[in-house]
Short mmCIF file of C-alpha atoms in Angstrom, two decimals:
data_model
loop_
_atom_site.label_atom_id
_atom_site.label_comp_id
_atom_site.label_asym_id
_atom_site.label_seq_id
_atom_site.Cartn_x
_atom_site.Cartn_y
_atom_site.Cartn_z
CA MET A 1 0.04 0.07 -0.05
CA PRO A 2 1.34 3.53 -0.81
CA ASP A 3 2.58 5.50 1.98
CA SER A 4 0.72 8.35 3.41
CA GLN A 5 1.67 11.83 3.59
CA GLU A 6 2.12 11.57 7.53
CA GLN A 7 4.66 8.87 6.88
CA ILE A 8 6.39 10.97 4.27
CA THR A 9 6.44 13.94 6.15
CA ALA A 10 7.66 12.31 9.30
CA GLU A 11 10.70 10.88 7.40
CA ILE A 12 11.60 14.31 5.96
CA VAL A 13 11.22 16.03 9.68
CA GLU A 14 13.42 13.19 11.01
CA SER A 15 16.12 13.49 8.34
CA HIS A 16 16.27 17.30 8.75
CA ARG A 17 16.54 16.63 12.35
CA VAL A 18 19.52 14.51 11.88
CA TYR A 19 21.18 16.81 9.48
CA ALA A 20 20.66 19.78 11.84
CA LYS A 21 22.28 17.81 14.85
CA ALA A 22 25.21 16.72 12.64
CA ARG A 23 25.51 20.44 11.57
CA GLU A 24 25.46 21.62 15.23
CA GLU A 25 28.32 19.14 16.10
CA SER A 26 30.38 19.67 13.25
CA GLY A 27 29.71 23.05 12.27
CA GLN A 28 29.93 21.62 8.70
CA GLU A 29 26.93 22.90 6.45
CA SER A 30 25.79 20.79 3.69
CA ARG A 31 25.31 22.79 0.48
CA HIS A 32 23.90 20.15 -1.54
CA VAL A 33 21.26 17.48 -2.06
CA LEU A 34 21.35 13.98 -0.49
CA ARG A 35 21.28 11.62 -3.35
CA ASP A 36 20.11 8.99 -0.80
CA PHE A 37 16.92 10.33 0.36
CA ALA A 38 14.36 7.68 1.06
CA PRO A 39 11.18 9.92 1.35
CA TYR A 40 11.66 10.34 -2.57
CA ARG A 41 11.13 6.71 -2.87
CA SER A 42 12.53 6.60 -6.47
CA SER A 43 15.80 7.40 -5.15
CA ILE A 44 16.34 4.44 -3.01
CA LEU A 45 17.53 1.95 -6.10
CA ARG A 46 18.86 5.15 -7.81
CA HIS A 47 21.74 6.43 -5.90
CA PRO A 48 25.38 4.93 -5.37
CA LYS A 49 26.37 3.31 -2.24
CA GLN A 50 29.83 3.44 -2.69
CA PRO A 51 31.57 6.78 -1.95
CA LEU A 52 32.39 8.77 -4.93
CA VAL A 53 36.12 8.68 -6.10
CA VAL A 54 37.84 12.09 -6.12
CA ALA A 55 39.34 12.55 -9.37
CA GLY A 56 42.09 14.88 -8.08
CA ASP A 57 43.46 15.42 -11.36
CA PRO A 58 44.60 19.06 -12.55
CA GLU A 59 44.86 17.81 -16.14
CA ALA A 60 41.07 16.08 -16.20
CA VAL A 61 38.99 16.52 -19.43
CA GLU A 62 35.97 17.33 -17.21
CA LEU A 63 37.90 20.72 -16.16
CA THR A 64 36.91 21.92 -19.63
CA GLY A 65 33.24 21.69 -21.25
CA PRO A 66 31.18 22.01 -24.21
CA VAL A 67 30.57 25.41 -25.71
CA PHE A 68 27.36 26.81 -27.29
CA GLY A 69 26.79 29.69 -29.75
CA VAL A 70 24.32 31.82 -31.58
CA THR A 71 23.54 29.13 -33.90
CA ASP A 72 22.40 27.03 -31.03
CA VAL A 73 19.54 29.21 -30.10
CA THR A 74 16.72 31.19 -31.82
CA ALA A 75 15.41 34.46 -30.61
CA LEU A 76 12.06 32.87 -30.04
CA ASP A 77 13.30 30.17 -27.74
CA SER A 78 13.39 32.44 -24.70
CA ASP A 79 9.68 33.42 -24.97
CA LEU A 80 7.60 30.30 -24.05
CA THR A 81 4.41 32.48 -24.82
CA ARG A 82 5.06 32.74 -28.42
CA GLN A 83 5.91 29.51 -29.90
CA HIS A 84 2.30 28.64 -31.12
CA VAL A 85 -0.29 30.49 -33.06
CA GLY A 86 -2.31 31.52 -29.97
CA GLU A 87 -1.40 32.84 -26.42
CA PRO A 88 -1.27 30.06 -23.94
CA MET A 89 -3.54 30.06 -20.83
CA GLY A 90 -2.32 31.26 -17.35
CA GLU A 91 -0.37 33.95 -15.74
CA ARG A 92 2.26 35.46 -17.96
CA ILE A 93 5.69 35.94 -15.93
CA THR A 94 9.24 36.83 -16.64
CA VAL A 95 11.98 34.96 -14.81
CA THR A 96 15.70 36.33 -15.11
CA GLY A 97 19.01 36.08 -13.29
CA ARG A 98 22.69 35.64 -13.38
CA VAL A 99 24.72 32.37 -13.76
CA LEU A 100 27.76 32.84 -11.69
CA ASP A 101 30.67 30.44 -10.77
CA ARG A 102 31.63 29.88 -7.21
CA ALA A 103 34.08 32.48 -7.38
CA GLY A 104 31.06 34.85 -8.06
CA ARG A 105 32.20 35.51 -11.90
CA PRO A 106 29.53 35.66 -14.48
CA VAL A 107 29.17 32.43 -16.85
CA ARG A 108 28.98 34.35 -20.33
CA GLY A 109 27.61 32.92 -23.39
CA GLN A 110 26.40 29.67 -22.08
CA LEU A 111 23.35 27.52 -22.56
CA VAL A 112 20.44 27.78 -20.13
CA GLU A 113 17.64 25.32 -20.98
CA VAL A 114 14.28 25.19 -19.14
CA TRP A 115 11.14 23.11 -19.11
CA GLN A 116 7.71 22.98 -17.37
CA ALA A 117 4.19 22.12 -16.70
CA ASN A 118 1.47 24.21 -18.32
CA ALA A 119 -0.84 26.51 -15.99
CA ALA A 120 -3.03 23.54 -15.24
CA GLY A 121 0.12 21.34 -13.96
CA ARG A 122 0.30 19.19 -17.12
CA TYR A 123 3.51 18.54 -19.13
CA ALA A 124 3.44 18.14 -22.55
CA HIS A 125 4.78 14.70 -22.36
CA GLN A 126 3.04 11.40 -23.38
CA ARG A 127 3.80 10.00 -20.01
CA ASP A 128 2.27 12.68 -17.88
CA ASP A 129 -1.34 11.37 -17.33
CA HIS A 130 -2.39 13.86 -14.71
CA PRO A 131 -6.12 14.56 -15.97
CA ALA A 132 -5.49 18.42 -16.47
CA PRO A 133 -5.95 20.19 -19.81
CA LEU A 134 -3.08 20.18 -22.31
CA ASP A 135 -2.73 23.62 -23.85
CA PRO A 136 -2.49 23.64 -27.72
CA ASN A 137 -0.44 26.98 -27.24
CA PHE A 138 2.06 25.92 -24.67
CA THR A 139 4.80 23.43 -25.02
CA GLY A 140 6.90 24.70 -22.07
CA VAL A 141 10.24 24.45 -23.54
CA GLY A 142 12.76 27.19 -23.68
CA ARG A 143 16.35 28.03 -24.38
CA CYS A 144 18.78 30.87 -24.09
CA LEU A 145 22.36 31.84 -24.02
CA THR A 146 23.65 33.96 -21.13
CA ASP A 147 24.76 37.44 -21.90
CA GLY A 148 28.06 39.30 -21.14
CA ASP A 149 26.79 39.59 -17.34
CA GLY A 150 25.85 35.92 -17.16
CA ARG A 151 22.39 36.80 -17.39
CA TYR A 152 19.27 34.84 -18.81
CA ALA A 153 15.80 35.93 -19.24
CA PHE A 154 12.66 33.91 -20.07
CA THR A 155 8.99 34.90 -20.59
CA THR A 156 6.76 32.05 -19.76
CA ILE A 157 3.57 31.03 -17.82
CA LYS A 158 3.38 30.22 -14.31
CA PRO A 159 3.36 26.51 -14.05
CA GLY A 160 0.87 24.70 -11.98
CA PRO A 161 1.54 22.42 -8.91
CA TYR A 162 0.68 18.75 -10.11
CA PRO A 163 0.14 15.37 -8.29
CA TRP A 164 2.55 12.28 -8.54
CA ARG A 165 2.75 9.03 -7.19
CA ASN A 166 5.40 9.07 -4.63
CA HIS A 167 2.62 8.54 -1.80
CA VAL A 168 -1.03 9.11 -1.42
CA ASN A 169 -2.00 12.80 -2.14
CA ALA A 170 1.78 13.83 -3.36
CA TRP A 171 1.86 17.22 -4.80
CA ARG A 172 4.86 18.88 -6.50
CA PRO A 173 5.19 22.63 -5.61
CA ALA A 174 5.17 24.63 -8.92
CA HIS A 175 8.55 24.71 -10.47
CA ILE A 176 10.56 25.39 -13.69
CA HIS A 177 13.33 22.98 -14.47
CA PHE A 178 16.67 24.61 -15.16
CA SER A 179 19.52 22.91 -17.09
CA LEU A 180 22.86 24.89 -16.89
CA PHE A 181 26.50 24.60 -18.30
CA GLY A 182 29.53 26.28 -16.90
CA THR A 183 33.02 26.67 -18.15
CA ALA A 184 33.71 23.08 -17.20
CA PHE A 185 31.78 20.00 -17.42
CA THR A 186 32.19 19.57 -13.41
CA GLN A 187 29.93 22.75 -13.51
CA ARG A 188 26.95 20.94 -14.96
CA LEU A 189 23.91 21.82 -13.03
CA VAL A 190 20.21 20.41 -13.40
CA THR A 191 17.76 21.75 -10.76
CA GLN A 192 14.36 23.28 -10.29
CA MET A 193 13.37 26.81 -9.46
CA TYR A 194 10.51 27.22 -7.10
CA PHE A 195 8.17 30.18 -6.43
CA PRO A 196 8.38 32.04 -3.27
CA GLY A 197 5.71 31.22 -0.48
CA ASP A 198 4.45 27.94 -1.98
CA PRO A 199 2.37 26.08 0.85
CA LEU A 200 3.55 22.72 -0.72
CA PHE A 201 7.12 23.23 0.40
CA PRO A 202 6.87 21.03 3.64
CA TYR A 203 5.08 18.20 1.84
CA ASP A 204 7.52 17.67 -1.02
CA PRO A 205 10.32 15.20 -0.54
CA ILE A 206 12.17 16.40 -3.75
CA PHE A 207 12.41 19.94 -2.25
CA ASN A 208 13.35 18.66 0.97
CA SER A 209 16.04 16.27 -0.40
CA VAL A 210 18.25 19.24 0.54
CA PRO A 211 18.80 19.07 4.02
CA ASP A 212 19.78 22.64 4.83
CA GLU A 213 17.24 25.24 5.11
CA GLN A 214 19.39 28.12 3.62
CA ALA A 215 20.43 25.98 0.69
CA ARG A 216 16.83 25.04 0.12
CA GLN A 217 16.09 28.77 0.13
CA ARG A 218 18.71 29.33 -2.86
CA MET A 219 16.24 27.18 -5.17
CA VAL A 220 13.43 29.48 -4.49
CA ALA A 221 13.01 32.58 -6.92
CA ALA A 222 12.03 36.06 -5.48
CA TYR A 223 9.22 38.34 -6.68
CA ASP A 224 10.64 41.32 -8.22
CA HIS A 225 8.20 44.28 -8.50
CA ASP A 226 10.59 46.30 -10.69
CA LEU A 227 10.73 43.42 -13.13
CA SER A 228 6.91 43.30 -13.35
CA VAL A 229 5.49 45.17 -16.47
CA PRO A 230 2.37 47.28 -16.12
CA GLU A 231 -0.76 45.74 -17.52
CA TRP A 232 1.22 42.77 -18.71
CA SER A 233 3.29 40.41 -16.56
CA ARG A 234 4.81 39.71 -13.16
CA GLY A 235 8.73 39.48 -12.71
CA PHE A 236 10.83 36.87 -10.82
CA THR A 237 14.32 36.89 -10.24
CA TRP A 238 16.73 34.11 -9.49
CA ASP A 239 20.51 33.72 -9.63
CA ILE A 240 22.25 30.50 -10.05
CA VAL A 241 25.61 29.45 -8.71
CA LEU A 242 27.39 26.50 -10.26
CA ASP A 243 29.68 24.41 -7.95
CA GLY A 244 32.46 22.30 -9.32
CA ALA A 245 36.22 22.84 -9.86
CA PHE A 246 37.18 24.48 -13.09
CA GLU A 247 40.35 25.37 -15.20
CA GLY A 248 41.92 28.63 -14.09
CA GLU A 249 40.09 28.65 -10.97
CA HIS A 250 43.06 29.31 -8.79
CA ARG A 251 44.86 31.94 -11.06
CA MET B 1 29.65 31.82 -3.17
CA ASN B 2 27.14 29.17 -1.97
CA PRO B 3 26.04 26.93 -4.94
CA THR B 4 22.40 26.29 -5.97
CA PRO B 5 21.59 22.84 -5.12
CA SER B 6 20.83 20.18 -7.65
CA GLN B 7 17.43 18.60 -8.06
CA THR B 8 16.29 15.58 -10.16
CA VAL B 9 15.88 15.89 -13.97
CA GLY B 10 12.54 14.15 -13.24
CA PRO B 11 10.70 12.20 -15.65
CA PHE B 12 9.56 14.50 -18.02
CA PHE B 13 12.75 16.03 -19.65
CA GLY B 14 12.19 13.94 -23.00
CA TYR B 15 10.44 16.76 -24.82
CA ALA B 16 13.03 19.52 -23.56
CA LEU B 17 16.59 18.11 -23.40
CA PRO B 18 17.27 15.47 -26.08
CA PHE B 19 17.85 16.48 -29.64
CA PRO B 20 18.04 14.73 -33.17
CA ARG B 21 21.28 12.80 -33.52
CA GLY B 22 22.17 13.66 -29.93
CA GLY B 23 24.44 10.62 -29.73
CA GLU B 24 26.34 11.34 -32.88
CA ILE B 25 29.35 13.36 -31.82
CA ALA B 26 31.01 11.92 -34.96
CA ALA B 27 29.83 9.51 -37.79
CA GLY B 28 31.41 8.06 -40.72
CA ALA B 29 34.78 6.25 -41.39
CA GLY B 30 36.74 6.03 -38.21
CA ALA B 31 33.78 6.47 -36.03
CA LEU B 32 33.29 4.15 -33.25
CA THR B 33 29.98 2.86 -31.64
CA VAL B 34 29.75 2.77 -27.83
CA HIS B 35 26.70 1.42 -26.19
CA GLY B 36 25.17 -0.11 -23.20
CA HIS B 37 22.37 -0.09 -20.49
CA VAL B 38 21.82 2.00 -17.42
CA PHE B 39 20.80 -0.27 -14.36
CA ASP B 40 19.37 0.52 -10.95
CA GLY B 41 20.29 -1.12 -7.66
CA ALA B 42 17.67 -3.92 -8.53
CA GLY B 43 19.42 -4.75 -11.71
CA GLN B 44 16.61 -3.32 -13.72
CA PRO B 45 17.41 -1.15 -16.62
CA ILE B 46 16.55 2.52 -16.14
CA PRO B 47 14.16 3.97 -19.13
CA ASP B 48 14.29 7.53 -18.05
CA ALA B 49 17.88 8.13 -17.74
CA LEU B 50 19.80 10.86 -19.81
CA LEU B 51 23.47 10.61 -20.48
CA GLU B 52 25.63 13.43 -21.68
CA PHE B 53 29.27 12.90 -23.09
CA TRP B 54 32.04 15.38 -23.39
CA GLN B 55 35.47 14.69 -24.80
CA ALA B 56 38.60 15.81 -26.32
CA ASP B 57 38.76 15.85 -30.23
CA PRO B 58 40.92 13.20 -31.77
CA ALA B 59 43.90 15.52 -31.92
CA GLY B 60 43.24 16.23 -28.16
CA GLY B 61 42.04 19.61 -28.33
CA ARG B 62 39.59 20.34 -25.50
CA GLY B 63 38.24 23.65 -26.96
CA GLY B 64 34.96 21.98 -28.24
CA ALA B 65 32.92 23.88 -30.62
CA PRO B 66 29.33 25.40 -30.77
CA GLY B 67 26.87 24.08 -33.02
CA THR B 68 25.57 20.72 -31.42
CA LEU B 69 22.05 22.13 -31.20
CA ARG B 70 22.29 24.38 -34.51
CA ARG B 71 19.02 25.59 -35.29
CA ASP B 72 17.07 26.36 -38.50
CA PRO B 73 16.37 30.21 -38.17
CA VAL B 74 13.06 29.55 -40.63
CA ASN B 75 11.23 27.28 -38.16
CA GLY B 76 13.44 26.67 -35.13
CA ALA B 77 13.91 23.10 -35.86
CA ILE B 78 17.05 21.47 -34.74
CA LEU B 79 19.42 20.82 -37.72
CA GLY B 80 22.13 19.66 -35.29
CA ARG B 81 25.84 19.49 -36.06
CA HIS B 82 27.11 20.24 -39.47
CA GLY B 83 29.84 17.64 -39.29
CA LEU B 84 32.87 19.83 -39.88
CA ASP B 85 33.53 20.99 -36.31
CA PHE B 86 34.09 18.39 -33.58
CA THR B 87 31.79 19.85 -30.93
CA GLY B 88 32.79 17.14 -28.36
CA PHE B 89 29.46 17.07 -26.73
CA GLY B 90 26.75 14.54 -26.90
CA ARG B 91 23.41 13.74 -25.11
CA VAL B 92 21.22 10.52 -25.25
CA PRO B 93 18.12 9.56 -23.51
CA THR B 94 17.99 5.81 -22.74
CA ASP B 95 15.21 4.17 -24.44
CA ALA B 96 12.40 1.94 -23.29
CA ASP B 97 14.98 -0.84 -22.49
CA GLY B 98 17.16 1.54 -20.58
CA HIS B 99 19.83 1.14 -23.65
CA TRP B 100 21.83 4.15 -25.22
CA THR B 101 24.23 4.50 -28.32
CA LEU B 102 26.90 6.82 -28.90
CA ARG B 103 28.95 7.42 -32.09
CA THR B 104 32.30 9.45 -31.85
CA ARG B 105 35.78 9.20 -32.76
CA PRO B 106 38.46 8.33 -30.02
CA PRO B 107 39.64 11.45 -28.08
CA GLY B 108 43.17 12.36 -28.27
CA GLY B 109 45.18 12.86 -24.97
CA ARG B 110 43.49 11.05 -22.14
CA PRO B 111 41.78 7.94 -23.26
CA TYR B 112 38.34 8.41 -21.92
CA ILE B 113 35.14 10.01 -22.53
CA ALA B 114 33.54 12.00 -19.63
CA VAL B 115 29.95 11.07 -18.61
CA ALA B 116 27.32 12.76 -16.70
CA VAL B 117 24.24 10.63 -15.70
CA PHE B 118 20.88 12.13 -15.10
CA ALA B 119 17.59 10.16 -14.19
CA ARG B 120 14.20 10.46 -12.35
CA GLY B 121 15.10 9.40 -8.87
CA LEU B 122 18.64 10.53 -9.22
CA LEU B 123 18.94 13.74 -7.14
CA HIS B 124 22.21 15.04 -8.32
CA HIS B 125 23.79 13.69 -11.51
CA LEU B 126 26.70 11.74 -11.51
CA TYR B 127 30.10 11.80 -13.29
CA THR B 128 31.86 8.64 -14.66
CA ARG B 129 34.29 7.87 -17.56
CA ILE B 130 34.37 5.56 -20.43
CA TYR B 131 38.02 4.39 -20.90
CA LEU B 132 38.23 3.11 -24.43
CA ARG B 133 41.15 0.89 -23.29
CA GLY B 134 42.14 -0.35 -20.12
CA ASP B 135 45.84 -1.14 -20.80
CA VAL B 136 47.07 2.28 -19.82
CA ALA B 137 48.65 4.18 -17.06
CA ASP B 138 46.08 6.63 -15.72
CA PRO B 139 46.18 8.65 -12.45
CA LEU B 140 42.28 7.56 -11.64
CA LEU B 141 42.40 3.76 -12.82
CA ASP B 142 45.56 3.41 -11.25
CA ARG B 143 44.26 4.22 -7.91
CA LEU B 144 41.36 1.57 -8.13
CA THR B 145 41.16 -2.18 -7.23
CA PRO B 146 40.86 -4.31 -10.32
CA GLU B 147 37.09 -4.80 -9.48
CA ARG B 148 36.35 -1.14 -9.41
CA ARG B 149 38.64 -0.36 -12.24
CA ARG B 150 36.82 -2.77 -14.61
CA THR B 151 33.54 -0.72 -14.19
CA LEU B 152 35.40 2.22 -16.22
CA VAL B 153 36.64 0.27 -19.14
CA ALA B 154 34.71 -0.41 -22.35
CA THR B 155 34.54 -3.78 -23.59
CA GLU B 156 35.13 -4.39 -27.14
CA GLU B 157 32.39 -6.51 -28.61
CA ARG B 158 33.75 -6.33 -32.32
CA PRO B 159 36.10 -3.99 -33.98
CA GLY B 160 34.61 -0.56 -33.73
CA VAL B 161 31.93 -1.53 -31.31
CA LEU B 162 32.42 -1.19 -27.66
CA ARG B 163 30.00 -2.03 -24.60
CA PHE B 164 29.80 0.05 -21.51
CA ASP B 165 27.11 -0.67 -18.76
CA ILE B 166 26.47 1.94 -16.02
CA ARG B 167 25.15 0.68 -12.80
CA ILE B 168 23.79 3.65 -10.73
CA GLN B 169 23.88 1.17 -7.73
CA GLY B 170 25.64 -2.11 -7.19
CA ASP B 171 23.57 -5.37 -6.32
CA GLU B 172 24.61 -8.71 -5.15
CA GLU B 173 26.11 -9.86 -8.44
CA HIS B 174 27.27 -6.77 -9.93
CA GLU B 175 29.76 -4.14 -9.11
CA GLU B 176 28.70 -0.37 -8.92
CA THR B 177 30.24 1.85 -11.44
CA VAL B 178 32.67 4.10 -10.18
CA PHE B 179 31.55 7.57 -9.93
CA LEU B 180 33.60 10.72 -9.44
CA ASP B 181 33.89 13.66 -7.22
CA PHE B 182 35.15 17.11 -8.87
CA SER B 183 34.37 19.42 -5.94
#
């Protein structure tokens, strides 16, 4: 029988308690996600049990990475509301921010990819059988290159929350999937951007797979009134910091 | 600065991240085929994983080239690599059998192709390497036990075709693939 929300929530709370205790004792903050996070049931058989092996090689190929250019994107790609004949349903928003490396330097000219559910919480994917309407005017895929300041910008529709089958009455907080490249393959990041104040946060095992509260907040965008356009759209900002060693880091 | 945490790629990346001929870094004469399955800790193939590959060009150059996702400005369709530049980047989703195929040329310099593994259920991607041959001195391979080392070396099935399975989690019969930490 599938687990109840109470069971999953209890596991999340216990995991966070264990982390907080360890942090207090060691002073070490975990800045990342736990790959082994049982409340997200699909992770149980899909995480390594052996420790990662430190590459420790200053000549590793992974310290360089793929490059992209103007031929890899078209201007329409960053506006997810203009990819079809009609306007999509839902609330028009803009999302913008900077992609930085861990030294705080902008990641310039790199590919940012996004995908998301529509306003009703349905993906344009054959395996999404949530009985919410598909929107013929919304696919939910975008791409852009970061500019000279490392900035990306997308116009889209605010995605809806949606149910999934991790446990009974499981709902994902609304989110946009982001895929990012740095200057090195080691900096690769796939993550999810959440919206501020989502009431589903405490219930979601994926959001809570990041044990540190401050680290979780780094996945949440901020509403930015100055970015809102009168009579048109609301604005959100979200900066992204890529981790991982890269060539020339210590120069 | 504090990094942004990772989250799983989820089950629905299939209409967003893969692109036509994503697994064809190079084709034609001199190209190798590398293929395999991705397995979970129960030994089951994973049909919703996404693999990315990064490698040096045949002369050992690590600069890559743009144009992996080259677009048609008329209708936005992905035309892909034009075949003159070696972009060094590939992306392949596993199929319904959890199987993937990559076509490329062997890298110059270090004898491996870097791999990033993404999947539903995997909260943070994993790095591994496909060594195209095992009879080499290598700063990583030389630190591993023979059992662990074997998980990183492709097996030649026939000339030009190499097999490389990825086990995200080991089971009683199978060694877990070695995954790398670049922090």
